[in-house]
Amino acid sequence: MTFLMIVLGVVVAGSAVAVGALLGPVTRRMTADVKALAPDQRAEAVTATRTMLLQVGSLVTAALSLAGLVGTFYFSSQTVSLETQKQFQARYDQALKDLRSSDSSARVQGLYELEDIAHEAPSFAWKATLSIAAYLQDRARGQATPRPHLTVEAALTVLGRRDRTSDRGPVSTGPVAADGVTLRANDLSGTDLRGIDFTDATLSQARFTNADLRTAHFKNAALPQARFTGADLRAADFTGADLRQADFTGAQLDGTTSRKAHLEGALGLPS
């Protein structure tokens, strides 16, 4: 508001000075050669000159007003943008604080808040993704937290729903324990999931296209219609897993174990 008042003041003052100059000194200079005319002709010439100059002055005033409005709009938009960024930063900082909480519900809330921030403010999307991945990496390093299953499931859910166009590099979870999680139709394509433990997990229709799943554990996991196209599954363990109608087209399968797995209708497996 203060900036707007200053701009309006400058415009008004500039317009007043311009009008005064046009009606005074400028008019006298432009009509200096009409002194030899009759009084009525001289008055008519002065009036015509002032009329023309006032029209020019109106155009100048309009231009100054437009410039003032443009400047005010730009300044206001910049101020709003900075304020919005501060608000998102405050929410982001609070979400990170929630992730460090001993309360599992607070940690889950922090994870979903990071997802909301990433959707609402694309400039925060990559930071949010890295923060979620770092949270999983901490779990992989054995950081003890109450009820880790709930938060790991939430973190993987959020990673699976992220906008990948915001990724600026690889996303790695580390060999996190995700045994027993439920991630139906979740999309973890392209994610580095080396060593992850999906034992007894429910992953029906999950997508792992081009994911790095070396040494991953899928023992007794439910994976019907899952997609592993182009994935690196070297030394992965699918013992007892339900892989009916799963797609392994183009996957690297060296050293993969599928003993007692259900493979009816699975695609891309070596004959």
Coordinates of C-alpha atoms in Angstrom, one line a residue:
M1 CA 0.0 0.0 0.0
T2 CA 2.8 2.4 0.8
F3 CA 4.5 1.7 -2.5
L4 CA 1.2 2.3 -4.3
M5 CA 0.7 5.7 -2.6
I6 CA 4.2 6.7 -3.5
V7 CA 3.7 5.8 -7.2
L8 CA 0.4 7.7 -7.3
G9 CA 2.0 10.7 -5.6
V10 CA 4.7 10.8 -8.2
V11 CA 2.2 10.5 -11.1
V12 CA 0.0 13.3 -9.7
A13 CA 3.0 15.6 -9.0
G14 CA 4.6 14.9 -12.4
S15 CA 1.3 15.5 -14.1
A16 CA 0.8 18.8 -12.3
V17 CA 4.3 20.0 -13.1
A18 CA 3.8 19.0 -16.7
V19 CA 0.5 20.8 -17.1
G20 CA 1.8 23.9 -15.4
A21 CA 4.8 24.0 -17.8
L22 CA 2.6 23.4 -20.8
L23 CA 0.1 26.2 -19.9
G24 CA 2.9 28.6 -18.9
P25 CA 6.4 28.7 -20.3
V26 CA 5.9 26.3 -23.1
T27 CA 2.8 28.2 -24.4
R28 CA 4.7 31.6 -24.2
R29 CA 7.6 30.2 -26.2
M30 CA 5.4 28.7 -28.9
T31 CA 3.3 31.9 -29.2
A32 CA 6.2 34.3 -29.1
D33 CA 5.8 35.0 -32.9
V34 CA 2.1 36.0 -32.7
K35 CA 2.7 39.3 -30.8
A36 CA 2.3 41.2 -34.0
L37 CA -1.2 39.9 -34.6
A38 CA -4.4 41.6 -33.6
P39 CA -5.4 41.0 -29.9
D40 CA -8.3 38.7 -30.9
Q41 CA -6.1 36.8 -33.3
R42 CA -3.4 36.5 -30.7
A43 CA -5.8 35.2 -28.1
E44 CA -7.2 32.7 -30.6
A45 CA -3.6 31.4 -31.3
V46 CA -2.8 31.2 -27.6
T47 CA -6.0 29.2 -26.9
A48 CA -5.3 26.8 -29.8
T49 CA -1.8 26.3 -28.7
R50 CA -2.9 25.6 -25.1
T51 CA -5.6 23.2 -26.3
M52 CA -3.0 21.2 -28.3
L53 CA -0.5 21.2 -25.4
L54 CA -3.2 20.0 -23.0
Q55 CA -4.0 17.1 -25.3
V56 CA -0.3 16.2 -25.3
G57 CA -0.2 16.6 -21.5
S58 CA -3.2 14.2 -21.2
L59 CA -1.3 11.6 -23.2
V60 CA 1.8 12.1 -21.1
T61 CA -0.3 11.8 -17.9
A62 CA -2.0 8.6 -19.2
A63 CA 1.4 7.2 -20.1
L64 CA 2.8 8.0 -16.6
S65 CA -0.3 6.5 -15.0
L66 CA 0.0 3.3 -17.0
A67 CA 3.7 3.0 -16.1
G68 CA 2.8 3.5 -12.5
L69 CA 0.2 0.8 -12.6
V70 CA 2.6 -1.6 -14.3
G71 CA 5.2 -0.9 -11.7
T72 CA 2.7 -1.3 -8.9
F73 CA 1.5 -4.6 -10.3
Y74 CA 5.0 -6.0 -10.7
F75 CA 6.0 -4.9 -7.2
S76 CA 2.8 -6.4 -5.8
S77 CA 3.3 -9.7 -7.6
Q78 CA 6.9 -10.0 -6.5
T79 CA 5.8 -9.3 -2.9
V80 CA 3.0 -12.0 -3.1
S81 CA 5.5 -14.5 -4.6
L82 CA 8.0 -14.0 -1.8
E83 CA 5.3 -14.3 0.8
T84 CA 4.0 -17.4 -0.8
Q85 CA 7.5 -18.9 -0.9
K86 CA 7.9 -18.1 2.8
Q87 CA 4.6 -19.9 3.6
F88 CA 5.6 -23.0 1.6
Q89 CA 9.0 -23.0 3.3
A90 CA 7.4 -22.8 6.7
R91 CA 5.1 -25.8 5.8
Y92 CA 8.1 -27.7 4.5
D93 CA 10.1 -27.1 7.6
Q94 CA 7.2 -28.2 9.8
A95 CA 6.8 -31.4 7.7
L96 CA 10.5 -32.2 8.2
K97 CA 10.0 -31.7 11.9
D98 CA 7.0 -34.1 11.8
L99 CA 9.2 -36.7 10.2
R100 CA 11.5 -36.6 13.2
S101 CA 8.6 -37.1 15.6
S102 CA 8.4 -40.2 17.8
D103 CA 4.7 -40.3 17.0
S104 CA 4.0 -42.4 13.9
S105 CA 0.8 -40.5 13.0
A106 CA 2.8 -37.3 13.0
R107 CA 5.4 -38.8 10.7
V108 CA 2.7 -40.1 8.3
Q109 CA 1.2 -36.6 8.4
G110 CA 4.6 -35.1 7.5
L111 CA 5.0 -37.4 4.5
Y112 CA 1.6 -36.5 3.1
E113 CA 2.2 -32.8 3.7
L114 CA 5.4 -33.1 1.7
E115 CA 3.3 -34.6 -1.1
D116 CA 0.8 -31.7 -0.9
I117 CA 3.6 -29.1 -1.0
A118 CA 5.2 -30.8 -4.0
H119 CA 1.9 -30.6 -5.9
E120 CA 1.1 -27.0 -4.9
A121 CA 4.6 -25.6 -5.3
P122 CA 6.6 -27.3 -8.1
S123 CA 9.7 -25.5 -7.0
F124 CA 9.6 -27.6 -3.8
A125 CA 8.8 -30.9 -5.6
W126 CA 12.4 -32.2 -5.9
K127 CA 13.3 -31.2 -2.3
A128 CA 10.2 -33.0 -1.1
T129 CA 11.1 -36.2 -3.1
L130 CA 14.7 -36.2 -1.7
S131 CA 13.4 -35.7 1.9
I132 CA 11.0 -38.7 1.5
A133 CA 13.8 -40.8 0.0
A134 CA 16.2 -39.7 2.9
Y135 CA 13.5 -40.7 5.4
L136 CA 13.4 -44.3 3.9
Q137 CA 17.2 -44.4 3.8
D138 CA 17.3 -43.7 7.5
R139 CA 14.9 -46.6 8.0
A140 CA 17.3 -48.7 5.9
R141 CA 20.2 -47.8 8.2
G142 CA 18.2 -49.2 11.1
Q143 CA 17.0 -45.9 12.7
A144 CA 14.6 -47.2 15.3
T145 CA 11.1 -45.6 15.2
P146 CA 7.8 -46.9 16.6
R147 CA 5.5 -48.6 14.0
P148 CA 7.9 -48.2 11.0
H149 CA 5.6 -50.3 8.8
L150 CA 2.9 -47.5 8.6
T151 CA 5.4 -44.8 7.7
V152 CA 7.4 -46.9 5.2
E153 CA 4.1 -47.7 3.4
A154 CA 3.1 -44.0 3.4
A155 CA 6.6 -43.0 2.1
L156 CA 6.5 -45.5 -0.7
T157 CA 2.9 -44.5 -1.6
V158 CA 4.0 -40.8 -1.9
L159 CA 7.0 -41.7 -3.9
G160 CA 4.9 -43.7 -6.3
R161 CA 2.5 -40.8 -6.9
R162 CA 5.2 -38.2 -7.4
D163 CA 5.4 -36.1 -10.6
R164 CA 8.5 -37.5 -12.2
T165 CA 9.0 -34.5 -14.4
S166 CA 10.3 -32.7 -11.3
D167 CA 13.0 -35.4 -10.7
R168 CA 16.5 -34.0 -11.2
G169 CA 18.4 -37.2 -10.6
P170 CA 18.0 -40.8 -9.3
V171 CA 15.8 -41.5 -6.4
S172 CA 17.1 -44.1 -4.0
T173 CA 15.3 -45.7 -1.0
G174 CA 18.1 -47.9 0.2
P175 CA 17.5 -51.5 1.4
V176 CA 14.5 -50.5 3.5
A177 CA 12.3 -53.1 5.3
A178 CA 9.0 -52.9 3.6
D179 CA 7.8 -56.3 4.5
G180 CA 4.0 -56.6 4.7
V181 CA 3.2 -53.3 3.1
T182 CA 0.2 -52.8 0.7
L183 CA 0.9 -50.8 -2.4
R184 CA -1.7 -51.8 -5.0
A185 CA -1.1 -50.3 -8.4
N186 CA 1.7 -48.1 -7.0
D187 CA 4.2 -46.8 -9.5
L188 CA 7.8 -47.0 -8.4
S189 CA 9.2 -47.0 -12.0
G190 CA 12.8 -45.8 -12.3
T191 CA 13.4 -45.8 -8.6
D192 CA 16.5 -47.3 -7.0
L193 CA 15.1 -50.0 -4.7
R194 CA 18.2 -52.1 -4.4
G195 CA 18.0 -54.5 -1.5
I196 CA 14.4 -53.5 -0.5
D197 CA 12.5 -56.2 1.5
F198 CA 9.0 -56.7 0.1
T199 CA 8.5 -60.0 1.9
D200 CA 4.7 -60.8 2.3
A201 CA 3.9 -57.5 0.7
T202 CA 0.8 -56.9 -1.4
L203 CA 1.9 -55.3 -4.7
S204 CA -0.8 -56.3 -7.2
Q205 CA -0.6 -54.3 -10.4
A206 CA 2.5 -52.4 -9.1
R207 CA 4.7 -50.9 -11.7
F208 CA 8.5 -51.3 -11.4
T209 CA 9.4 -50.4 -15.0
N210 CA 13.2 -49.7 -15.3
A211 CA 13.5 -49.8 -11.5
D212 CA 16.7 -51.1 -9.9
L213 CA 15.7 -54.1 -7.8
R214 CA 19.0 -55.9 -7.5
T215 CA 19.0 -58.3 -4.4
A216 CA 15.4 -57.2 -3.6
H217 CA 13.3 -59.7 -1.6
F218 CA 9.8 -60.6 -2.7
K219 CA 9.3 -63.8 -0.8
N220 CA 5.6 -64.8 -0.6
A221 CA 4.6 -61.3 -2.0
A222 CA 1.4 -60.9 -3.9
L223 CA 2.5 -59.5 -7.3
P224 CA -0.3 -60.4 -9.8
Q225 CA -0.1 -58.2 -13.0
A226 CA 2.9 -56.4 -11.7
R227 CA 5.1 -54.8 -14.4
F228 CA 8.9 -55.3 -14.2
T229 CA 9.6 -54.3 -17.8
G230 CA 13.2 -53.2 -18.2
A231 CA 13.9 -53.6 -14.5
D232 CA 17.2 -54.8 -13.0
L233 CA 16.2 -57.9 -11.0
R234 CA 19.6 -59.6 -10.7
A235 CA 19.8 -61.7 -7.6
A236 CA 16.2 -60.8 -6.6
D237 CA 14.3 -63.4 -4.6
F238 CA 10.7 -64.3 -5.7
T239 CA 10.5 -67.5 -3.6
G240 CA 6.8 -68.4 -3.2
A241 CA 5.6 -65.1 -4.8
D242 CA 2.4 -64.7 -6.7
L243 CA 3.6 -63.5 -10.2
R244 CA 0.5 -64.5 -12.3
Q245 CA 0.3 -62.3 -15.4
A246 CA 3.3 -60.3 -14.3
D247 CA 5.4 -58.7 -17.1
F248 CA 9.2 -59.2 -17.1
T249 CA 9.8 -58.1 -20.7
G250 CA 13.3 -56.8 -21.1
A251 CA 14.1 -57.3 -17.4
Q252 CA 17.6 -58.5 -16.3
L253 CA 17.0 -61.8 -14.5
D254 CA 20.5 -63.2 -13.9
G255 CA 20.6 -65.0 -10.5
T256 CA 16.9 -64.4 -9.9
T257 CA 15.2 -67.0 -7.7
S258 CA 11.6 -67.9 -8.4
R259 CA 11.3 -71.2 -6.5
K260 CA 7.7 -72.2 -5.8
A261 CA 6.5 -69.0 -7.4
H262 CA 3.2 -68.8 -9.2
L263 CA 4.1 -67.8 -12.8
E264 CA 0.9 -68.6 -14.7
G265 CA 0.5 -66.1 -17.6
A266 CA 3.7 -64.3 -16.7
L267 CA 5.4 -62.6 -19.7
G268 CA 9.1 -62.1 -20.6
L269 CA 10.5 -65.0 -18.7
P270 CA 13.2 -67.2 -20.3
S271 CA 11.8 -70.5 -21.7

